[in-house]
PDB file of C-alpha atoms in Angstrom:
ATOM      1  CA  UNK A   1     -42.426 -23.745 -39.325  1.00 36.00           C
ATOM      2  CA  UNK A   2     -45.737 -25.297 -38.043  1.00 39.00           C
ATOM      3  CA  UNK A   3     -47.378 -24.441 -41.260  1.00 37.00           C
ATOM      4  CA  UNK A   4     -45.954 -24.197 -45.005  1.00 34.00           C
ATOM      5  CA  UNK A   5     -46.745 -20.141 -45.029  1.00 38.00           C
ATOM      6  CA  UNK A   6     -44.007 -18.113 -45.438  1.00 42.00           C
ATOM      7  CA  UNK A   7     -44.181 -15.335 -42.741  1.00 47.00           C
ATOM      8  CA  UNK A   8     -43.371 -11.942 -45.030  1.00 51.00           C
ATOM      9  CA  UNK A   9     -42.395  -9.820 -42.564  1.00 67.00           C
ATOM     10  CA  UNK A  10     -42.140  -9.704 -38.040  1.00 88.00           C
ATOM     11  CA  UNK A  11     -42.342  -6.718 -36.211  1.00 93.00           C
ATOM     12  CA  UNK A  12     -42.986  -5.463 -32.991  1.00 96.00           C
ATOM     13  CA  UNK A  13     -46.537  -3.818 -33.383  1.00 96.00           C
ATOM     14  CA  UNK A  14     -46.581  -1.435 -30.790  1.00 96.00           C
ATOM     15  CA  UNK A  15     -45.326   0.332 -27.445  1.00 97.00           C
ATOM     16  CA  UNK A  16     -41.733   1.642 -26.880  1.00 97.00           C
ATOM     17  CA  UNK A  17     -40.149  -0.810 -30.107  1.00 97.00           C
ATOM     18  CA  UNK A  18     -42.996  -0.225 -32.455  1.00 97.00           C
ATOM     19  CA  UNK A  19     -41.742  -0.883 -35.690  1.00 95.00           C
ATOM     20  CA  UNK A  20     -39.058  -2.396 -34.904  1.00 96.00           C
ATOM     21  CA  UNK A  21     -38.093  -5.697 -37.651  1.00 94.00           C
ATOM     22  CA  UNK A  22     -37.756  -8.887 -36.409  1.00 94.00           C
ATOM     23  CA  UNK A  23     -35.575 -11.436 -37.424  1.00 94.00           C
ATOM     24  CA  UNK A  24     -36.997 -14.721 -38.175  1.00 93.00           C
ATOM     25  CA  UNK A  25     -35.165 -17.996 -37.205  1.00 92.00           C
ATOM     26  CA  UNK A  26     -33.865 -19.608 -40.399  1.00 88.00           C
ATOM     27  CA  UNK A  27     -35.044 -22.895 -41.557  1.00 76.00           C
ATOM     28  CA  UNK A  28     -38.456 -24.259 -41.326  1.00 54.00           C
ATOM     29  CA  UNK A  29     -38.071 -25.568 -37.369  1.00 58.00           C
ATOM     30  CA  UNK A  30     -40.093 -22.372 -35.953  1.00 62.00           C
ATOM     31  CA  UNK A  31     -43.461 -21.089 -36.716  1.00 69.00           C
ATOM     32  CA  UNK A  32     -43.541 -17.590 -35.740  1.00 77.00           C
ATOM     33  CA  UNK A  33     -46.825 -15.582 -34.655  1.00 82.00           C
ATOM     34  CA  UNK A  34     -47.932 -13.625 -37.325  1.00 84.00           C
ATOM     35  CA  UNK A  35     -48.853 -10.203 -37.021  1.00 85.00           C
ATOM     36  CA  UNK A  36     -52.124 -10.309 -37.275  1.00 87.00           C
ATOM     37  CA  UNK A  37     -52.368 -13.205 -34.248  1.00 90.00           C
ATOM     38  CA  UNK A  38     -50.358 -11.286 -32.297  1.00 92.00           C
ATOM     39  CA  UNK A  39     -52.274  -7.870 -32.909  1.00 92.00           C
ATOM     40  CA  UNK A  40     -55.405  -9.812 -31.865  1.00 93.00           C
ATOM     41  CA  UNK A  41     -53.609 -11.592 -28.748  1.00 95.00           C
ATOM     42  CA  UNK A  42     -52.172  -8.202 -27.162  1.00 96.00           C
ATOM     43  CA  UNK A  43     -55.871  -7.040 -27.580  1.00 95.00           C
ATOM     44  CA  UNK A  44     -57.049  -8.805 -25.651  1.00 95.00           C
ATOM     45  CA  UNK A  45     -54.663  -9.708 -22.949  1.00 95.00           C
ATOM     46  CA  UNK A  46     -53.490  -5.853 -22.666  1.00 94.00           C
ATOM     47  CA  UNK A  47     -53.011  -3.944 -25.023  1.00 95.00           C
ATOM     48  CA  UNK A  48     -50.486  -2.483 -22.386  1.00 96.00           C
ATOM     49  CA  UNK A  49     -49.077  -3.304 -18.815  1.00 97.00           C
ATOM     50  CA  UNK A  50     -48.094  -1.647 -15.855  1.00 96.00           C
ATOM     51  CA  UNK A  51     -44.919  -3.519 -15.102  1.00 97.00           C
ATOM     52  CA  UNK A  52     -45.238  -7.869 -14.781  1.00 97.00           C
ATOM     53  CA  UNK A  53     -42.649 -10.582 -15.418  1.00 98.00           C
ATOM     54  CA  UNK A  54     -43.201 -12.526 -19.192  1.00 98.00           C
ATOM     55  CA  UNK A  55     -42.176 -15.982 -19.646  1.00 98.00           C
ATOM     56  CA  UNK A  56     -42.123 -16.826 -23.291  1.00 98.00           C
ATOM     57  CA  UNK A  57     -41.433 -20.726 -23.861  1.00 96.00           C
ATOM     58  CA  UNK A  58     -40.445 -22.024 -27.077  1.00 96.00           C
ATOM     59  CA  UNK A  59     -39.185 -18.342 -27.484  1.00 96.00           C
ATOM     60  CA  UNK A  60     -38.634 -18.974 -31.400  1.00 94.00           C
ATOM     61  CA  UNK A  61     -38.343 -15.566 -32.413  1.00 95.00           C
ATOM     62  CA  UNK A  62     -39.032 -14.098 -29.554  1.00 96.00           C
ATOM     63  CA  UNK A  63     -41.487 -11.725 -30.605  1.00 95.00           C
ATOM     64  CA  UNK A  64     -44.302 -12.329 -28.059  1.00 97.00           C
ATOM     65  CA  UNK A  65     -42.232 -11.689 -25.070  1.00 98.00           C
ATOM     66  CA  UNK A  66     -40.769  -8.995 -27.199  1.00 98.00           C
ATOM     67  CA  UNK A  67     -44.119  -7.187 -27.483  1.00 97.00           C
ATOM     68  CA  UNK A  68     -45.139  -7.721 -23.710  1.00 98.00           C
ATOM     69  CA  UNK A  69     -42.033  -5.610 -23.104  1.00 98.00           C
ATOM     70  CA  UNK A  70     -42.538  -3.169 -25.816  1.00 98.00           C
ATOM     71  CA  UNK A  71     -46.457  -2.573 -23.930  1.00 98.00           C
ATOM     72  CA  UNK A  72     -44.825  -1.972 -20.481  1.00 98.00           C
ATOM     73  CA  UNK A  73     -43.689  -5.362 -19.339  1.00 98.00           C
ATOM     74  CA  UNK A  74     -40.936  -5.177 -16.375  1.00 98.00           C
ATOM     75  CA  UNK A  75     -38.974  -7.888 -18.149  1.00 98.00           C
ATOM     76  CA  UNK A  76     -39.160 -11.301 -19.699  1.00 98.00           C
ATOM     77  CA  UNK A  77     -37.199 -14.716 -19.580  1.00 98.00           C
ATOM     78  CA  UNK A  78     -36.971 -16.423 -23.194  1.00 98.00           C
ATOM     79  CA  UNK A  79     -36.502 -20.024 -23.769  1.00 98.00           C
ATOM     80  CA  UNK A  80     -35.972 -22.464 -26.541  1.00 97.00           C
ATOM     81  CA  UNK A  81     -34.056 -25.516 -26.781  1.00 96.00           C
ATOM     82  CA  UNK A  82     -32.630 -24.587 -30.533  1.00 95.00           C
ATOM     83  CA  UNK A  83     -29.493 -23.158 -30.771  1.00 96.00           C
ATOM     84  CA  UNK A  84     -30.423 -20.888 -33.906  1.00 96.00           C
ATOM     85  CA  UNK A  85     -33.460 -19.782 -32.284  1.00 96.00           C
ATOM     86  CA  UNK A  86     -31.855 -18.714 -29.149  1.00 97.00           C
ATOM     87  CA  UNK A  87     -29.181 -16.445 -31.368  1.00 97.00           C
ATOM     88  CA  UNK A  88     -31.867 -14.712 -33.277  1.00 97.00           C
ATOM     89  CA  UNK A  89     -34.152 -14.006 -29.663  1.00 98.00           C
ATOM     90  CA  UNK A  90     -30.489 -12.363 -28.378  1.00 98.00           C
ATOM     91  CA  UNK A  91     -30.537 -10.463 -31.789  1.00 98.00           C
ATOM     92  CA  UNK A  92     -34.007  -9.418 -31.367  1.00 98.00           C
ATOM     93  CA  UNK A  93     -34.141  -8.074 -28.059  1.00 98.00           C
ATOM     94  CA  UNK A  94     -30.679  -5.769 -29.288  1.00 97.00           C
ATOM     95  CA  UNK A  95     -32.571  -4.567 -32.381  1.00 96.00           C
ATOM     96  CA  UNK A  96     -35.587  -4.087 -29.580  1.00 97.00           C
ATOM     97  CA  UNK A  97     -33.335  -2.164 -27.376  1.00 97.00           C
ATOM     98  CA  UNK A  98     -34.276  -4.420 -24.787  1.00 97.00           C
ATOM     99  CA  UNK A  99     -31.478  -6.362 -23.650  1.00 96.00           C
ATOM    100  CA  UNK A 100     -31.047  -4.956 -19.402  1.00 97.00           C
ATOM    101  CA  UNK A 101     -34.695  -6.216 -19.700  1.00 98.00           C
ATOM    102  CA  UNK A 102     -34.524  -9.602 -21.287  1.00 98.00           C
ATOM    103  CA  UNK A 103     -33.060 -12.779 -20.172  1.00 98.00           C
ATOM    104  CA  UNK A 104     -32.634 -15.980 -23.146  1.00 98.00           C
ATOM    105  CA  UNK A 105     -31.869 -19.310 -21.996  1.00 97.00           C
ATOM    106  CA  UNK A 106     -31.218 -22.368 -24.146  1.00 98.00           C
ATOM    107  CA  UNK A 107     -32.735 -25.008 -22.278  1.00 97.00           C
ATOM    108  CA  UNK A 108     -35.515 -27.765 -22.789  1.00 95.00           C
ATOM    109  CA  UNK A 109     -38.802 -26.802 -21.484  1.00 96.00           C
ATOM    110  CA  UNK A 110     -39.210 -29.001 -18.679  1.00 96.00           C
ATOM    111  CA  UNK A 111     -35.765 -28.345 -17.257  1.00 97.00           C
ATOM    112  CA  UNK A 112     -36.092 -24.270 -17.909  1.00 98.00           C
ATOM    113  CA  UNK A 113     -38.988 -24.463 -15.530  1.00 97.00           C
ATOM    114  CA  UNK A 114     -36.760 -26.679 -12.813  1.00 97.00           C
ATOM    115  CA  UNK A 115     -34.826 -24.027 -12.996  1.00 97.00           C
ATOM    116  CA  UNK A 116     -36.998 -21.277 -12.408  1.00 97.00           C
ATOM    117  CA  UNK A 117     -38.353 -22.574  -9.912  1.00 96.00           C
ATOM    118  CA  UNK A 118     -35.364 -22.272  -7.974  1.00 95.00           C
ATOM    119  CA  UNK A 119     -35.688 -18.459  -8.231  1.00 94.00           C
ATOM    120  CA  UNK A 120     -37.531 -16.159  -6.129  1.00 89.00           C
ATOM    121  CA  UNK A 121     -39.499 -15.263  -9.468  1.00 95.00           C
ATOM    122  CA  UNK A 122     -43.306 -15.049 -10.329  1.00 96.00           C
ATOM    123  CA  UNK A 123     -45.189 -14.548 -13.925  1.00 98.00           C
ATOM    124  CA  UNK A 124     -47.761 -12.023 -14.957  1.00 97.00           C
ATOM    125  CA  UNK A 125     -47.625 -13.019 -18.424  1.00 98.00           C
ATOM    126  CA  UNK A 126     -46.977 -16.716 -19.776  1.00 98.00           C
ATOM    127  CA  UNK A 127     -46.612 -17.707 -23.871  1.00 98.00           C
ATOM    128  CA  UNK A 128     -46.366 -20.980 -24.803  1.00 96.00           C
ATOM    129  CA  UNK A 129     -46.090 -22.000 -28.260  1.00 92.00           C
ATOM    130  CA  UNK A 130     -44.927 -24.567 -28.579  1.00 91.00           C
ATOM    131  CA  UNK A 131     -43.996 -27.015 -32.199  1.00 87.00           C
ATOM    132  CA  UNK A 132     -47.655 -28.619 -33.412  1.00 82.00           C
ATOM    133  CA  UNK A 133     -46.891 -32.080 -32.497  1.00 83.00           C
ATOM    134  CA  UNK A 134     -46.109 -31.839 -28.765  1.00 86.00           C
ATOM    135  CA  UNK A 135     -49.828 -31.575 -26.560  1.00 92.00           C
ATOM    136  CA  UNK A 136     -48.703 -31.738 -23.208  1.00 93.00           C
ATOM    137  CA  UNK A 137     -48.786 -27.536 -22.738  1.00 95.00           C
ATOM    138  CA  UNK A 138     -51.129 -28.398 -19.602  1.00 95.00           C
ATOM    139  CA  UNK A 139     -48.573 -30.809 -18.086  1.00 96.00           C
ATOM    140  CA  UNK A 140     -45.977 -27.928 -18.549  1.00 96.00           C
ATOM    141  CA  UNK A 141     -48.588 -25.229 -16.703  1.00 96.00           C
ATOM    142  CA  UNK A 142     -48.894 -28.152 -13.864  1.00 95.00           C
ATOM    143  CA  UNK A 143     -45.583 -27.854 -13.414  1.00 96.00           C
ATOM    144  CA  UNK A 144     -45.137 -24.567 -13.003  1.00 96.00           C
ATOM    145  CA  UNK A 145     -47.709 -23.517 -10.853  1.00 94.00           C
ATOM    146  CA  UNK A 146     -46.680 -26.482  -8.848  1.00 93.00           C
ATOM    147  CA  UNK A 147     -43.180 -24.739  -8.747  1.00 94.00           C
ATOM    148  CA  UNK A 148     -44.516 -21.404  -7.464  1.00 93.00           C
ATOM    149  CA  UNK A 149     -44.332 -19.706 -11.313  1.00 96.00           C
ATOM    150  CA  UNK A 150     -47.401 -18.780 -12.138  1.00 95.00           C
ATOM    151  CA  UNK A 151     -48.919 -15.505 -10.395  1.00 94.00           C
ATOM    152  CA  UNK A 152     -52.380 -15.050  -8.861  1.00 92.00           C
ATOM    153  CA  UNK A 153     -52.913 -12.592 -11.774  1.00 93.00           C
ATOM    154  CA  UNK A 154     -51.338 -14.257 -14.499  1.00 96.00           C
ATOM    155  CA  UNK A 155     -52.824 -14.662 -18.168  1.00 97.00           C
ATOM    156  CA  UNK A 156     -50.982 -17.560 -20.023  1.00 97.00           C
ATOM    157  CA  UNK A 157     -51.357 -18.134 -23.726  1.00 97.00           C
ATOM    158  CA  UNK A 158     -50.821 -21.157 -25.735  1.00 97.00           C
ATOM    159  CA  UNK A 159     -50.732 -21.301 -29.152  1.00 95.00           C
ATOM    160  CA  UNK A 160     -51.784 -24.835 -30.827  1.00 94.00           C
ATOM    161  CA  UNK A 161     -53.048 -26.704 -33.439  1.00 93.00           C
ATOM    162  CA  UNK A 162     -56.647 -25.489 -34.132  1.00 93.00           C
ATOM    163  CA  UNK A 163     -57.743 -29.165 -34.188  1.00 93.00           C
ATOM    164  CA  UNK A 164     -56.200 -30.138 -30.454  1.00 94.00           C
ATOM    165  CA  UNK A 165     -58.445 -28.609 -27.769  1.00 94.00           C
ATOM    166  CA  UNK A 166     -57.217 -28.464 -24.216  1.00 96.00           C
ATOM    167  CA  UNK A 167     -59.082 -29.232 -21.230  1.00 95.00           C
ATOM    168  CA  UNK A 168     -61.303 -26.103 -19.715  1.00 94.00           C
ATOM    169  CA  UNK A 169     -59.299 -26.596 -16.475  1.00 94.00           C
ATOM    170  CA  UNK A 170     -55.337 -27.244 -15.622  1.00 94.00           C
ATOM    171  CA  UNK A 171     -55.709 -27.457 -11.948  1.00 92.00           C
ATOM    172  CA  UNK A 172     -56.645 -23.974 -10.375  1.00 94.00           C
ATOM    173  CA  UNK A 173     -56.436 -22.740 -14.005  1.00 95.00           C
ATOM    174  CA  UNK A 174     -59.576 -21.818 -16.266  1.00 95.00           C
ATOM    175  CA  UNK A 175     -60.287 -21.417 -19.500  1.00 96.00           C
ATOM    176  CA  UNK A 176     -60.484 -17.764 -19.810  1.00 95.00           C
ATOM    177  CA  UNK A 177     -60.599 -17.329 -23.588  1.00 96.00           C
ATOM    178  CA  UNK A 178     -60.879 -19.179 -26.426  1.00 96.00           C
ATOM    179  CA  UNK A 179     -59.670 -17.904 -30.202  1.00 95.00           C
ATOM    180  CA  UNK A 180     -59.396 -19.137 -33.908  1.00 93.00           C
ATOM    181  CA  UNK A 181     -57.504 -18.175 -37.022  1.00 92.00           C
ATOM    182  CA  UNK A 182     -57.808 -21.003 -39.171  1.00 90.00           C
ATOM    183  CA  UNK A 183     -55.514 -23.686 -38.500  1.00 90.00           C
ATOM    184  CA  UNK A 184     -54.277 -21.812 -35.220  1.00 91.00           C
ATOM    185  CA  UNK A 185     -56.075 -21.930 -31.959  1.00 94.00           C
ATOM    186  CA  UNK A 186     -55.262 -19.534 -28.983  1.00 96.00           C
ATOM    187  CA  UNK A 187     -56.411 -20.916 -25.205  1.00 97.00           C
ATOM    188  CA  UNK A 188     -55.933 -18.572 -22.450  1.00 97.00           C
ATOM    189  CA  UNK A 189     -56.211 -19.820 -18.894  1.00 97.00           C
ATOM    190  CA  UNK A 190     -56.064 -17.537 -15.666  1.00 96.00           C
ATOM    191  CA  UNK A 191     -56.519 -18.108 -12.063  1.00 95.00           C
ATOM    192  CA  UNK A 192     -59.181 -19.001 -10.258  1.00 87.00           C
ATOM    193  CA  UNK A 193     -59.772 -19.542  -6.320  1.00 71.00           C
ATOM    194  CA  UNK A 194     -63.249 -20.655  -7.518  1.00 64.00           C
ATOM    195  CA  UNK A 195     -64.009 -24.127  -9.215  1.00 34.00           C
ATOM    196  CA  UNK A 196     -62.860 -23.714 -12.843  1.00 39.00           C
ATOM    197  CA  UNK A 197     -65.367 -23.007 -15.097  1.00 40.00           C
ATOM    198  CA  UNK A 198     -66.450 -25.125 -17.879  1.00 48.00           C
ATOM    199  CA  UNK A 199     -64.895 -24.307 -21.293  1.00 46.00           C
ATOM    200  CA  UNK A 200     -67.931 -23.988 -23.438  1.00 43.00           C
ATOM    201  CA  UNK A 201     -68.906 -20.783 -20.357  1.00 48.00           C
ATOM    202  CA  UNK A 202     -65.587 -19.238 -21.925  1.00 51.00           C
ATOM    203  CA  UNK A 203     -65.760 -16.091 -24.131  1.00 52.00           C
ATOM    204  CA  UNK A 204     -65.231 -17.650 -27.892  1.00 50.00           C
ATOM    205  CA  UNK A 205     -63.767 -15.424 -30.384  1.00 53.00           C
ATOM    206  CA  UNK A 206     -63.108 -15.519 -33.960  1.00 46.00           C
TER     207      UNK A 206
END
């Protein structure tokens, strides 16, 4: 895990798998969202969807792309480059009931999105959460818009270090929203065909 804090208990909050427990990856290599973060997150990105592809990087668990499924999501591609995490997102998504809708890769992030980009396939819904000491989520969203992945309409997430701050703009991306929990920090870019607006004109929310 990111943090020392023990995560009690992971669940999908609501939608079509409410309630249903989630297994956390063993070992302390993963720091799943907690509840409450991810409560907060679907809030305000949602709460549900009308259909949309999900990307969730550095699946871990698996429980954000999880949830974007449970609220309506069409379907979601999982990813994560450790071999127990990967098991426990294919467990997951069968205790979800998910599994015609979910694909899980074990890959490294750079070459999952070379891949992807070889598919006629666009994102409504990006997570990245990647481990604390990696800071290059905006060279990651480079690349994939460069590749064609990200979709006029998408809302991407990244979870980070509440002390890192990335930059208000990642090429036609914007800060869109800016949250804290403590140590964890929650930037959401979208879209823009405008010039990208400043972060400090972003909505801040604690």
């Amino acid at each position: 895990m990111h943090s020392k804090e023990r995560v009690k208990s992971l669940r999908v909050i609501s939608g079509t798998a409410r309630g249903r427990s989630l297994k956390p990856v063993p070992g302390m290599g993963t720091r799943p969202t907690t509840d409450k973060v991810k409560e907060a997150l679907f809030s305000m990105i949602g709460p549900y969807f009308d259909g949309g592809h999900a990307l969730d990087l550095f699946a871990g668990t698996g429980g954000l792309g999880i949830e974007a499924v449970s609220r309506g999501a069409e379907m979601a591609i999982f990813v994560d480059k450790d071999p127990r995490a990967v098991e426990v997102v294919q467990h997951n998504v069968e205790v979800a009931g998910m599994k015609e809708q979910c694909e899980v890769y074990r890959n490294d992030a750079r070459r999952a999105i070379k891949a992807l980009t070889k598919r006629d396939i666009q994102f409504q819904m990006i997570f990245l959460d990647p481990p604390y000491r990696l800071k290059d989520a905006d060279e990651l969203l480079m690349s994939m818009w460069n590749g064609g992945l990200i979709a006029r309409d998408a809302t991407i997430v990244v979870e980070h270090d509440a002390r890192h701050q990335y930059p208000s703009s990642v090429g036609p991306l914007y800060v869109w929203k800016l949250a804290d929990y403590g140590e964890i920090a929650l930037t959401m870019y979208k879209v823009s065909d405008d010039a990208p607006v400043d972060a400090s004109q972003a909505v801040l929310l604690n």
